[in-house]
Backbone as JSON Lines, residues from 0, in Angstrom:
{"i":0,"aa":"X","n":[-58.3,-11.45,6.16],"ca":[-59.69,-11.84,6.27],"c":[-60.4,-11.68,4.92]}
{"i":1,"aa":"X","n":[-60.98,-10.34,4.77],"ca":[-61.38,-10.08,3.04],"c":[-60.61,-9.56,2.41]}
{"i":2,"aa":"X","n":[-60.13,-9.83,1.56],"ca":[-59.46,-8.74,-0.27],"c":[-60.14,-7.38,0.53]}
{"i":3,"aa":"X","n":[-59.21,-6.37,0.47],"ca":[-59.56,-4.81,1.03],"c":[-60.67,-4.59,-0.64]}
{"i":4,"aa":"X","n":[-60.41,-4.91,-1.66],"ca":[-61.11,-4.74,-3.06],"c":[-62.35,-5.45,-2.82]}
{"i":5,"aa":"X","n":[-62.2,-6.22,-2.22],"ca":[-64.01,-6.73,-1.78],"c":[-64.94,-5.88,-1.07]}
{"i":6,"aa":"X","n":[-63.87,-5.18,0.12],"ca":[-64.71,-4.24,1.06],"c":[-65.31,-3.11,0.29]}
{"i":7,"aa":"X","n":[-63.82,-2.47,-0.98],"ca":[-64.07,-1.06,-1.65],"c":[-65.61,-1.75,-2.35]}
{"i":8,"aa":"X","n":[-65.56,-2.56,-3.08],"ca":[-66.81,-3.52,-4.35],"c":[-67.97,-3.15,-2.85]}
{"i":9,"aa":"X","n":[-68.08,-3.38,-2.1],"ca":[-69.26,-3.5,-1.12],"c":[-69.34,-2.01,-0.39]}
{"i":10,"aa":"X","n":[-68.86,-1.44,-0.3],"ca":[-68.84,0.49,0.03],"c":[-69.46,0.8,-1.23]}
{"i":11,"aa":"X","n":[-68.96,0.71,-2.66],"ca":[-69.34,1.52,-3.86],"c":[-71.04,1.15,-4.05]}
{"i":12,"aa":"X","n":[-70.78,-0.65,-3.71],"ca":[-72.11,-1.13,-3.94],"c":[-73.76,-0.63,-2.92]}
{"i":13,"aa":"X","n":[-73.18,-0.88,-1.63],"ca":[-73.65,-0.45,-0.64],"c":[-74.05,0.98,-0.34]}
{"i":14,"aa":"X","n":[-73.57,2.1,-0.44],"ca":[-72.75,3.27,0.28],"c":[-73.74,3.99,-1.28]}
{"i":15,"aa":"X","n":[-72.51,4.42,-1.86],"ca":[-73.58,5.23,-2.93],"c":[-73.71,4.72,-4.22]}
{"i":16,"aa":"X","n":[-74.07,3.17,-4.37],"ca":[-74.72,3.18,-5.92],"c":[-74.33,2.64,-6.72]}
{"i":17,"aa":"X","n":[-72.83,2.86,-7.29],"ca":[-71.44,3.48,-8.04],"c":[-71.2,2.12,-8.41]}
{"i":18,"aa":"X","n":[-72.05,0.99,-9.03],"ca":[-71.86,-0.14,-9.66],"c":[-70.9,-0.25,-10.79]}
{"i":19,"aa":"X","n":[-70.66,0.78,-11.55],"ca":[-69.26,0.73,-12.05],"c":[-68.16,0.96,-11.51]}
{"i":20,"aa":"X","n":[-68.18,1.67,-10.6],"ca":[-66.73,1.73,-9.6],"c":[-66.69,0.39,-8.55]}
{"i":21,"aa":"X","n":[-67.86,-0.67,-8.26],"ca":[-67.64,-2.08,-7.95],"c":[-66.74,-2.66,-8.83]}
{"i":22,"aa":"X","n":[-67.34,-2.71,-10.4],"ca":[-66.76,-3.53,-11.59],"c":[-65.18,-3.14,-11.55]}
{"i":23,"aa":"X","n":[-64.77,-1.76,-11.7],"ca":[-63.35,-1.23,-11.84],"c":[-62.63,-2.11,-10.55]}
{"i":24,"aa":"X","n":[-63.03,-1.53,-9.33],"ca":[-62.56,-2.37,-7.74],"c":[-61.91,-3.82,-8.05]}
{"i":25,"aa":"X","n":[-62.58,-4.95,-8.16],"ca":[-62.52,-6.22,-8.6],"c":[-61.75,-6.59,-9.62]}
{"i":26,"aa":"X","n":[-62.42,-5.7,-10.68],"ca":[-61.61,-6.42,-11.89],"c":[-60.31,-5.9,-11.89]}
{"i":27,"aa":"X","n":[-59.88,-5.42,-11.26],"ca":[-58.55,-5.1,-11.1],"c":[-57.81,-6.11,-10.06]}
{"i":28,"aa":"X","n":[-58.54,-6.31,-8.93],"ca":[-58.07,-7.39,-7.85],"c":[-58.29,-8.45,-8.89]}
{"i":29,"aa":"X","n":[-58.84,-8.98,-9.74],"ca":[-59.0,-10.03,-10.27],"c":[-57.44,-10.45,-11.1]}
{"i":30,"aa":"X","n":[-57.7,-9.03,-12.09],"ca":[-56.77,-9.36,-12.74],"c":[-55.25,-9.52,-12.6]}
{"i":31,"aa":"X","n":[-55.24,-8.9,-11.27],"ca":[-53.56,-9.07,-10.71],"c":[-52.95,-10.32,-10.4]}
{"i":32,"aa":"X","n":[-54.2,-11.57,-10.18],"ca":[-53.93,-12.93,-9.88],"c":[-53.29,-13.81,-11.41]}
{"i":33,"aa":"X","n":[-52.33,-14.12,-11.11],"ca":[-52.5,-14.96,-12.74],"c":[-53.07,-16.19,-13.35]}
{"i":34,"aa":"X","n":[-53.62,-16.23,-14.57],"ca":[-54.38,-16.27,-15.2],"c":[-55.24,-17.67,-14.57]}
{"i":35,"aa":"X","n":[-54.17,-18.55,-14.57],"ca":[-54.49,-19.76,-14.06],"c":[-55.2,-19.98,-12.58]}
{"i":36,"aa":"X","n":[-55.0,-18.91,-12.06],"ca":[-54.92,-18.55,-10.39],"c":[-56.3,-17.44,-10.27]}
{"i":37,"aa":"X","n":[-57.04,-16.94,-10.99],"ca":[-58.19,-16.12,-11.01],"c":[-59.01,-16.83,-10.28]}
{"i":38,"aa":"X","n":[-60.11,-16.19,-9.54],"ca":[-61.15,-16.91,-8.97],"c":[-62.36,-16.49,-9.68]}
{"i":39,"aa":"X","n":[-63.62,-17.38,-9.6],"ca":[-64.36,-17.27,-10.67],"c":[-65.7,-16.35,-9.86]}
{"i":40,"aa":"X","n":[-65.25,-16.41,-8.59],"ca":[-66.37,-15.61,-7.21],"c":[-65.98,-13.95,-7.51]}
{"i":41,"aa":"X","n":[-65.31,-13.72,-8.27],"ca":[-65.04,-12.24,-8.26],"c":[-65.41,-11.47,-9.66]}
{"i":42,"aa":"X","n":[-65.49,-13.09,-10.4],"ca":[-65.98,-12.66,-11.45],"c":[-67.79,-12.29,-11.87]}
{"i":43,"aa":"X","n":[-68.59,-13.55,-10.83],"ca":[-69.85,-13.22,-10.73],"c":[-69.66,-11.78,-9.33]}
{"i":44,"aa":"X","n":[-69.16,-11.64,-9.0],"ca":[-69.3,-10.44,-8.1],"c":[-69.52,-9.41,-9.46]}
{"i":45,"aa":"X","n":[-68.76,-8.94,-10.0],"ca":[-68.48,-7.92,-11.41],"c":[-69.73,-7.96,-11.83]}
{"i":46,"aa":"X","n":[-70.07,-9.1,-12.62],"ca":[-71.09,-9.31,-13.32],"c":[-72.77,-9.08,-12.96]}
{"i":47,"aa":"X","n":[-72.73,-9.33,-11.76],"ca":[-73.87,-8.82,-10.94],"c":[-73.78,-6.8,-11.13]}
{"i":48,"aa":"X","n":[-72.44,-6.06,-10.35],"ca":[-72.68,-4.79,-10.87],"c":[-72.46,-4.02,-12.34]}
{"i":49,"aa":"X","n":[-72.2,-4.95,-13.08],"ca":[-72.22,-4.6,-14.77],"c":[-74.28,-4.66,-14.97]}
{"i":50,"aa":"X","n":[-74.88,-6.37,-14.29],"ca":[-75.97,-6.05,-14.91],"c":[-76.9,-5.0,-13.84]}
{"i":51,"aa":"X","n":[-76.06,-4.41,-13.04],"ca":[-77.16,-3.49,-12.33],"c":[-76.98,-1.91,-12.69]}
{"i":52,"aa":"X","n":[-75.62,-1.69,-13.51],"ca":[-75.12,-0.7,-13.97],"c":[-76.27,-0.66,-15.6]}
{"i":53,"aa":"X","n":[-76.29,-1.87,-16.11],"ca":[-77.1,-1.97,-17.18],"c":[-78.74,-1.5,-17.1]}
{"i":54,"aa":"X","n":[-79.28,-2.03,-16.06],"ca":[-80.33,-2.2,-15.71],"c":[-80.91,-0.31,-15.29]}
{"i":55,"aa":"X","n":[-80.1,0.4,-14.21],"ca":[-80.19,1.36,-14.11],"c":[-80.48,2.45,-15.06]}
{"i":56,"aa":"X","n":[-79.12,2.12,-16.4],"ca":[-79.27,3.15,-17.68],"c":[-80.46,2.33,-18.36]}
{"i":57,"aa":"X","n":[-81.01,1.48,-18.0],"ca":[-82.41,1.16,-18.74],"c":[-81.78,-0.24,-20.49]}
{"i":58,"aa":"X","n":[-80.98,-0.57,-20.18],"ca":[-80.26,-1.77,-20.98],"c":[-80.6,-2.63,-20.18]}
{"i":59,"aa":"X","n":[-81.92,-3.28,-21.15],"ca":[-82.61,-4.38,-20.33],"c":[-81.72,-5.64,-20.57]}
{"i":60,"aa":"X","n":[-81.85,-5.51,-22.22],"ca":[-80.65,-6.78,-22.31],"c":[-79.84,-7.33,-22.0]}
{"i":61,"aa":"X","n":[-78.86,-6.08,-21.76],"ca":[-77.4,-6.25,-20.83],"c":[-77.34,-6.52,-19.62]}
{"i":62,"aa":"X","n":[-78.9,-5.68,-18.83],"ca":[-78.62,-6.21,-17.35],"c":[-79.27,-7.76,-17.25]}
{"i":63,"aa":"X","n":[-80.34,-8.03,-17.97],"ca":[-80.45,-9.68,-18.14],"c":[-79.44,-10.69,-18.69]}
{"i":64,"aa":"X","n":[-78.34,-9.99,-19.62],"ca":[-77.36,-11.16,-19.67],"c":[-76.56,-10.89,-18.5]}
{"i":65,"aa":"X","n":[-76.03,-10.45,-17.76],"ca":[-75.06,-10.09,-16.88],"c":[-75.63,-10.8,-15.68]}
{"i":66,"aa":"X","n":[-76.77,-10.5,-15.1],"ca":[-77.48,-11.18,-14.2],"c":[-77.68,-12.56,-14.27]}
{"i":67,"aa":"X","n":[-78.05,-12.91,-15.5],"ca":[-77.94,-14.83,-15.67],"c":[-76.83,-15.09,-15.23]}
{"i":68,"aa":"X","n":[-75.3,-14.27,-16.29],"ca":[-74.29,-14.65,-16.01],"c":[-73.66,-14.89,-14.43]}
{"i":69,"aa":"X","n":[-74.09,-14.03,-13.87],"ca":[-73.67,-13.88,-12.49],"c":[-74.37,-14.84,-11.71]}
{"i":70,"aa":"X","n":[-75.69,-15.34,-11.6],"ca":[-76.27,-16.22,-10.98],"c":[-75.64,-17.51,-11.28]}
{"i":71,"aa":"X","n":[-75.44,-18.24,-12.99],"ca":[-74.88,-19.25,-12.91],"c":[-73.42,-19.14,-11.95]}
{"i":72,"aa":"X","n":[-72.9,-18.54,-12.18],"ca":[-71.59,-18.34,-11.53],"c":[-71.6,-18.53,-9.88]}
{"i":73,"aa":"X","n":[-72.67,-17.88,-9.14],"ca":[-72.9,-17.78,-7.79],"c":[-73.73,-19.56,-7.69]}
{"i":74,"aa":"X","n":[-74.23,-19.57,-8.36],"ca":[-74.57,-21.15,-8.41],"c":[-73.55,-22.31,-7.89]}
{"i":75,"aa":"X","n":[-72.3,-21.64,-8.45],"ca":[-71.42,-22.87,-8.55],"c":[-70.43,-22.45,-7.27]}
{"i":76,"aa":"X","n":[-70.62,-21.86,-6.56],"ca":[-69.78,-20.97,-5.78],"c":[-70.55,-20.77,-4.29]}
{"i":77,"aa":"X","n":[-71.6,-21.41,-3.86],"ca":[-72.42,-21.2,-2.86],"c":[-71.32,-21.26,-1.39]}
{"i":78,"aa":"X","n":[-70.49,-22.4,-1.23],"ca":[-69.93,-22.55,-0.38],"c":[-68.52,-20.71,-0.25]}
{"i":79,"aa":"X","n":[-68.36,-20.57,-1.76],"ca":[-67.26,-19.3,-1.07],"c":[-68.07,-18.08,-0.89]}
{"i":80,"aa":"X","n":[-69.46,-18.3,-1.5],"ca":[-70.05,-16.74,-0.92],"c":[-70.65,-16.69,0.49]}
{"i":81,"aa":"X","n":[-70.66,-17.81,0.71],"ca":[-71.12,-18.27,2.43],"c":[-69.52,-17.97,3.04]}
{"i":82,"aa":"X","n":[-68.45,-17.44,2.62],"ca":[-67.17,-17.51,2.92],"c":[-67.21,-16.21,3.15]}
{"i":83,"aa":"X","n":[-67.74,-15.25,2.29],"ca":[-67.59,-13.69,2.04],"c":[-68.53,-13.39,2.64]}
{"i":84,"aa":"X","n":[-69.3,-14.1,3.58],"ca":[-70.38,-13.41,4.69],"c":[-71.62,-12.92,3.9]}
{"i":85,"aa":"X","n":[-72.06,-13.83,2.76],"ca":[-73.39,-13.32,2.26],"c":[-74.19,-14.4,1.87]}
{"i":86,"aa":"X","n":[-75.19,-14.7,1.95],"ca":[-76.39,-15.64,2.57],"c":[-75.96,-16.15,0.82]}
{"i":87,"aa":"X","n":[-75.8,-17.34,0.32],"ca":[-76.14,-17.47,-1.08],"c":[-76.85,-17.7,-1.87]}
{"i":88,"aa":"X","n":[-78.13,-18.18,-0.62],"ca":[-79.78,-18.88,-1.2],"c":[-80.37,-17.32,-0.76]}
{"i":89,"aa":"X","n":[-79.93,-16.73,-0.3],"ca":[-80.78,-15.39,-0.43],"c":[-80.5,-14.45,-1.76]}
{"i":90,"aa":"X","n":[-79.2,-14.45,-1.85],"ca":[-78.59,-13.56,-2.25],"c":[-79.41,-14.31,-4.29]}
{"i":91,"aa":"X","n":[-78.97,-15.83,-4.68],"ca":[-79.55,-16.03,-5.86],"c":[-81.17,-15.9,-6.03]}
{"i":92,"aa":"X","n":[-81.92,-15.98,-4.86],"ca":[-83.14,-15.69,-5.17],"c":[-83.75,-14.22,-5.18]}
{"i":93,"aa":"X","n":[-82.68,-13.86,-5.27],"ca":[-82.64,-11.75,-5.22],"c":[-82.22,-11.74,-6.86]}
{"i":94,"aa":"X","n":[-81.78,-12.55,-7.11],"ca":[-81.32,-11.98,-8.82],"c":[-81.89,-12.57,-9.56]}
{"i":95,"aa":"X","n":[-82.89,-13.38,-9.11],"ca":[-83.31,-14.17,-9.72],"c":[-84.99,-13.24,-9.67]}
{"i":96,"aa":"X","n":[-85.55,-12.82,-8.57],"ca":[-86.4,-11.81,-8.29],"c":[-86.09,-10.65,-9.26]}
{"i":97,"aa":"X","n":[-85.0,-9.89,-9.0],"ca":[-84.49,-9.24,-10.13],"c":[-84.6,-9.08,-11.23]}
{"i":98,"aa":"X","n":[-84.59,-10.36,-12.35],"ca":[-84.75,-10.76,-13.29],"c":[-85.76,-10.79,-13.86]}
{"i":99,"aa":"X","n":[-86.7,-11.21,-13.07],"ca":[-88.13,-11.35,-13.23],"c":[-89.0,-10.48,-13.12]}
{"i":100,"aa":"X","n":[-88.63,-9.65,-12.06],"ca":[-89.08,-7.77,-12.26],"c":[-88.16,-7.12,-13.7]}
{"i":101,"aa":"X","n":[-87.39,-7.36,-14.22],"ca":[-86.74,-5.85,-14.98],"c":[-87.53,-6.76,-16.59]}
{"i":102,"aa":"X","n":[-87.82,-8.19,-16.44],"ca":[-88.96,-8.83,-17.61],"c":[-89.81,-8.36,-17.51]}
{"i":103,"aa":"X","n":[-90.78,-7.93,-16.38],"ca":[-92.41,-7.55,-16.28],"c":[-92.28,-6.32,-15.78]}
{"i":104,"aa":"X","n":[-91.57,-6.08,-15.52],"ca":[-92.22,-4.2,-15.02],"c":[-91.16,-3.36,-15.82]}
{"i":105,"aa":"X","n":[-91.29,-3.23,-17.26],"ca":[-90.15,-2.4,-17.84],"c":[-90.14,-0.67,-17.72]}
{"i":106,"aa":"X","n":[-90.93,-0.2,-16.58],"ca":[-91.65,0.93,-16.81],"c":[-90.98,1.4,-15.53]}
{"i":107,"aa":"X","n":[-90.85,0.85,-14.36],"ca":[-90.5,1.12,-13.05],"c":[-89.2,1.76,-12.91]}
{"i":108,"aa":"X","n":[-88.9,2.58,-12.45],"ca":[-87.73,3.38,-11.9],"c":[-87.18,2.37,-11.14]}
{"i":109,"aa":"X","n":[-85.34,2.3,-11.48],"ca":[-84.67,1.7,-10.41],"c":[-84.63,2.0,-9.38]}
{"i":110,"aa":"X","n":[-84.28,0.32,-8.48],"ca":[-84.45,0.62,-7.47],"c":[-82.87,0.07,-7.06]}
{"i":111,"aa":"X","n":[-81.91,0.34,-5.81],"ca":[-80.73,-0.22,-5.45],"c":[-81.3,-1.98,-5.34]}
{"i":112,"aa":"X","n":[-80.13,-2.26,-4.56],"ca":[-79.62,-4.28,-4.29],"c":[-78.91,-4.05,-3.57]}
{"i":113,"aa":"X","n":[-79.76,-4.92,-2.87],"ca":[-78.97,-5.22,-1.61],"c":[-78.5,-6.48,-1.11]}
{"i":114,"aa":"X","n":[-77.06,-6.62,-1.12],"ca":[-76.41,-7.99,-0.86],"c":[-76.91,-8.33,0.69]}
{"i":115,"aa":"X","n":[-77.28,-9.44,0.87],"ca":[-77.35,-10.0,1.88],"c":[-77.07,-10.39,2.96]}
{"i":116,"aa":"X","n":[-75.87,-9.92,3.71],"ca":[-74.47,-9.74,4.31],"c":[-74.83,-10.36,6.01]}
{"i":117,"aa":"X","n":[-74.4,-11.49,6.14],"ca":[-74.32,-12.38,6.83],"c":[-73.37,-11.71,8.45]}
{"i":118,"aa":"X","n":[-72.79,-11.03,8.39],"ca":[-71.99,-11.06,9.72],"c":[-71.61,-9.7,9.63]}
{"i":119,"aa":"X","n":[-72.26,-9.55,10.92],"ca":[-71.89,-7.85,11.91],"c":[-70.76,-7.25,11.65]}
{"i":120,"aa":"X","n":[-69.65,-8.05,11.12],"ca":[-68.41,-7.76,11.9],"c":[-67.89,-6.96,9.91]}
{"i":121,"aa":"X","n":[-68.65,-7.7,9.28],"ca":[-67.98,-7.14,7.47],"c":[-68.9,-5.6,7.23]}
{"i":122,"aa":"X","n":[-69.85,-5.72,7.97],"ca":[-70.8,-4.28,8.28],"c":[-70.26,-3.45,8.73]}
{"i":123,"aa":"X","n":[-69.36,-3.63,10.19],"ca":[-68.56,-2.54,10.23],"c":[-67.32,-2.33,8.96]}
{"i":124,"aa":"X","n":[-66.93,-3.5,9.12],"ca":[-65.67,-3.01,7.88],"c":[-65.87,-2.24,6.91]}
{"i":125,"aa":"X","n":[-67.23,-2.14,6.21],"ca":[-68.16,-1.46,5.52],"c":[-67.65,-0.26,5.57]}
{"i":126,"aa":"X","n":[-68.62,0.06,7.03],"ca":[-68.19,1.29,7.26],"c":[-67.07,2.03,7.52]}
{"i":127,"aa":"X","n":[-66.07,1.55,8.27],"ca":[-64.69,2.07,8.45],"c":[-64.25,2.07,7.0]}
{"i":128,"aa":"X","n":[-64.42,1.79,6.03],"ca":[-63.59,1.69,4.88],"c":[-64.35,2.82,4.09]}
{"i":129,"aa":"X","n":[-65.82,3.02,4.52],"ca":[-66.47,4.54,3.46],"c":[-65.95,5.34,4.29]}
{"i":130,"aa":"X","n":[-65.72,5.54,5.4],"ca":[-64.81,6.98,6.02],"c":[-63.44,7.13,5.76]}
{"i":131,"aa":"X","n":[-62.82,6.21,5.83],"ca":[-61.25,6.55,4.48],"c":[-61.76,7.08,3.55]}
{"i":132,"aa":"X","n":[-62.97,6.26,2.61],"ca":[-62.99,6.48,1.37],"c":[-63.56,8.01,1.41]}
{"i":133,"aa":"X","n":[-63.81,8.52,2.3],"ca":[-65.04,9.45,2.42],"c":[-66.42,9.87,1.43]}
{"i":134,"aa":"X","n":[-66.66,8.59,1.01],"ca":[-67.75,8.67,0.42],"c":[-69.33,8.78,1.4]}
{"i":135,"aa":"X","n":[-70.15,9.64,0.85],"ca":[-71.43,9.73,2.1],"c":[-72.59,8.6,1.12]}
{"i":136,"aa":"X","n":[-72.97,8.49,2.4],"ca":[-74.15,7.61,2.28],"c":[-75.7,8.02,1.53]}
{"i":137,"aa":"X","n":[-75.72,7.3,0.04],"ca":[-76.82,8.02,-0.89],"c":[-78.28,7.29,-0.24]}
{"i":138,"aa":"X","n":[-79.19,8.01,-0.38],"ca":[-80.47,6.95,-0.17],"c":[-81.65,6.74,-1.21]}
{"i":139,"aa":"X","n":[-81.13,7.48,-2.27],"ca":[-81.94,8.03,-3.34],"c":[-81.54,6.62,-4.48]}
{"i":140,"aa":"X","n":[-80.15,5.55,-4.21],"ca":[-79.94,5.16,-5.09],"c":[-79.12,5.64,-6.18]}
{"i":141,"aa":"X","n":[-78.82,6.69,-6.25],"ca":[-77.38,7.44,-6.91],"c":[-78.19,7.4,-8.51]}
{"i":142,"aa":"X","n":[-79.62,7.38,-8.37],"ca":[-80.43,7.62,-10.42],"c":[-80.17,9.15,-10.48]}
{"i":143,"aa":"X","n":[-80.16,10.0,-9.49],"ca":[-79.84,11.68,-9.67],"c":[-78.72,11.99,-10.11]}
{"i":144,"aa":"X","n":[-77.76,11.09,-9.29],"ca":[-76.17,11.36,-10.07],"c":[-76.11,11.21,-11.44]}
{"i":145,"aa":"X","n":[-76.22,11.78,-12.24],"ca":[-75.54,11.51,-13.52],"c":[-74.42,11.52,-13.93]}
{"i":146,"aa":"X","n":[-73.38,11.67,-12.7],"ca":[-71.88,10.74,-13.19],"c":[-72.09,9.38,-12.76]}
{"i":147,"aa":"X","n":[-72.7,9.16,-12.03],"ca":[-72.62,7.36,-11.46],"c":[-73.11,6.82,-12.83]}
{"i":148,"aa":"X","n":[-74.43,7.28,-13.37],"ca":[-75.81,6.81,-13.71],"c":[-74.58,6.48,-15.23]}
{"i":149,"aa":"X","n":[-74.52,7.47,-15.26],"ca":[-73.3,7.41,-17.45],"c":[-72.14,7.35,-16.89]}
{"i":150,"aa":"X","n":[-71.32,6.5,-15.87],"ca":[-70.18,7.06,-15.2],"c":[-68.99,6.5,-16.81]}
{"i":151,"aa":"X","n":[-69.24,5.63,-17.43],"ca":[-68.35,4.57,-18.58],"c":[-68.35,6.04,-19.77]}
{"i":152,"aa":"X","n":[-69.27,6.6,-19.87],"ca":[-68.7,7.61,-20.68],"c":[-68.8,8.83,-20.18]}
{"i":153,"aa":"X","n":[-68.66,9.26,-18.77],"ca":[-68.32,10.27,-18.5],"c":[-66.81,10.62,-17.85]}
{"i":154,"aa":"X","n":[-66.32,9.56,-17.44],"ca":[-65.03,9.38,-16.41],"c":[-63.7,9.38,-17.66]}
{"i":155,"aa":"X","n":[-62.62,9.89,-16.64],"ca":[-61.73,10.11,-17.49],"c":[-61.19,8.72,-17.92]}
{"i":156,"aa":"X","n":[-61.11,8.85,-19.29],"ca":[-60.27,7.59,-19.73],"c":[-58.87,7.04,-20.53]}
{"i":157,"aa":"X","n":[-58.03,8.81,-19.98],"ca":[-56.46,7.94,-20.3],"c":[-56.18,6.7,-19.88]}
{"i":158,"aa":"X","n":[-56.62,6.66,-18.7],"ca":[-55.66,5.29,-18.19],"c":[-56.22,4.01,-18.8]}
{"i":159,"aa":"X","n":[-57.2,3.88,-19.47],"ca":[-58.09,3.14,-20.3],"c":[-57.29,2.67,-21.5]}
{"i":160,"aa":"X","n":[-57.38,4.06,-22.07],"ca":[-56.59,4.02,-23.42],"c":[-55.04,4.07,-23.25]}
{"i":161,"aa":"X","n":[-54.7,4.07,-22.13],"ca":[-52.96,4.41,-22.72],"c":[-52.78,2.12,-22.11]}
{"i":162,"aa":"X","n":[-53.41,1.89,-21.34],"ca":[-53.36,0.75,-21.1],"c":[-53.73,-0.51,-22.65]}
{"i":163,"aa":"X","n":[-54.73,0.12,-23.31],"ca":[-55.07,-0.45,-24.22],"c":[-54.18,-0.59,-25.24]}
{"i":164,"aa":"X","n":[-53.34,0.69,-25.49],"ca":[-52.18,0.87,-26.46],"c":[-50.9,-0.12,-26.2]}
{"i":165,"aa":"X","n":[-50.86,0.12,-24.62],"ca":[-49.84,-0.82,-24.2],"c":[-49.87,-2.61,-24.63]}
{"i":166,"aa":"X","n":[-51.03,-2.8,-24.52],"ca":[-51.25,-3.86,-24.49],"c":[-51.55,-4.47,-26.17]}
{"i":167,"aa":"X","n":[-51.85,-3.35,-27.13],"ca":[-51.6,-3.35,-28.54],"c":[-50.29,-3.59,-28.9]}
{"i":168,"aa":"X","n":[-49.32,-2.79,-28.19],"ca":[-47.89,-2.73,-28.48],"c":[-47.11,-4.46,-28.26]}
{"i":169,"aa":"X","n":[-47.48,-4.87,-27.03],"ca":[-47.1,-6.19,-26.62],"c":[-47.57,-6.96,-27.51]}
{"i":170,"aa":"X","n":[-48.82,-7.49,-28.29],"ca":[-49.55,-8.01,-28.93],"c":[-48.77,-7.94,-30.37]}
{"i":171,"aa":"X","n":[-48.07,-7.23,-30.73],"ca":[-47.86,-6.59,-32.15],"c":[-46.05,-7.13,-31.65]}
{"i":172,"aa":"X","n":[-45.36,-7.12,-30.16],"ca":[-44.17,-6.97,-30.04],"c":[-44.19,-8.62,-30.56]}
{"i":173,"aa":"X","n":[-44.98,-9.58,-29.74],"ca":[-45.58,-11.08,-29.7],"c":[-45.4,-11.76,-31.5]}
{"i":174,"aa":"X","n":[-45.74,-11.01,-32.57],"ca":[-46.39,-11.13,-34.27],"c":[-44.89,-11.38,-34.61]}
C-alpha cells in the first residue's frame, strides 16, 4: 500500500517534529531506487522537511528555497499525492501560506505543518507505526528539543562520514 519510509517521514513529521529524521527516512528510500527509477514525489516530500527544518532554526532563506522547491515539485505531482492520501490543493496552498508568513512575520515563533491527510485508514497506520517506533506524541512542536531543533549538528555522524569516504574511494577507484 505505502513505502513503510513514507509512514516513518509522516510519524517523525506528524508525531514529534523531527523534520530531519523525515529528510534521513526518504532520502534513503529514495536513494535505494536506481537512478533512472527515483521518483520525484519523494523528493518534494524531503524538501518540504529540509525547508521546515530551515525555517524552525530561523534560516529564512533556506526554508524559502526548499519550500518553492517543494511546491514546484508537488505542482507537477498532484495526481500521486492524491495517491499518498493527502489533499494536493490543500496541501500547496499550505506552503504557499507558509511562505508568505515566514516573508512577513519574521519575528513569530514556529509553529508545526500539518499535512493534510485524506483517509482514516493512513491515520491509523500513523499511529501503529509511532508505537513500534515508540516515539510520544509532542504538542509543543519539538522548538524545546534542542536535539530535534540542531539535530544536523548534534547527531552522531560516523555513518555520514565513513559513507562519504566510501564513496570518495569509488570516485578516485573510477580516475
Amino acid at each position: 500500500m505505502y513505502p513503510k519510509a513514507y509512514i516513518d517521514y509522516l510519524v517523525y513529521f506528524h508525531v514529534n517534529f523531527d523534520y530531519f529524521e523525515c529528510h534521513e527516512v526518504l532520502e534513503e528510500y529514495w536513494k535505494k531506487s536506481p537512478a533512472e527509477k527515483r521518483e520525484t514525489i519523494w523528493v518534494a516530500f524531503i524538501q518540504l522537511a529540509v525547508g521546515l527544518y530551515h525555517e524552525r532554526r530561523d534560516n529564512t532563506n533556506g526554508a524559502l528555497k526548499m519550500l518553492k522547491r517543494s511546491a514546484f515539485l508537488f505542482e507537477k505531482q498532484q495526481a500521486t499525492i492524491e495517491s499518498l492520501a493527502i489533499d494536493p490543493n490543500l496541501l500547496l496552498s499550505l506552503i504557499n501560506q507558509r511562505m508568505t508568513h515566514i516573508q512577513t512575520n519574521t519575528n513569530t515563533p514556529f509553529s508545526p505543518f500539518s499535512l493534510p491527510i485524506l483517509q482514516h485508514d493512513l491515520l491509523l497506520l500513523i499511529e501503529e507505526r509511532r508505537e513500534v517506533l515508540q516515539i510520544p506524541w509532542e504538542k509543543e512542536g519539538a522548538s524545546h528539543n534542542s536535539f530535534i531543533v540542531h539535530k544536523h549538528f548534534l547527531r552522531d555522524r560516523t555513518e555520514v562520514i565513513e559513507e562519504r569516504e566510501l564513496q570518495l574511494l569509488k570516485r578516485r577507484s573510477y580516475e
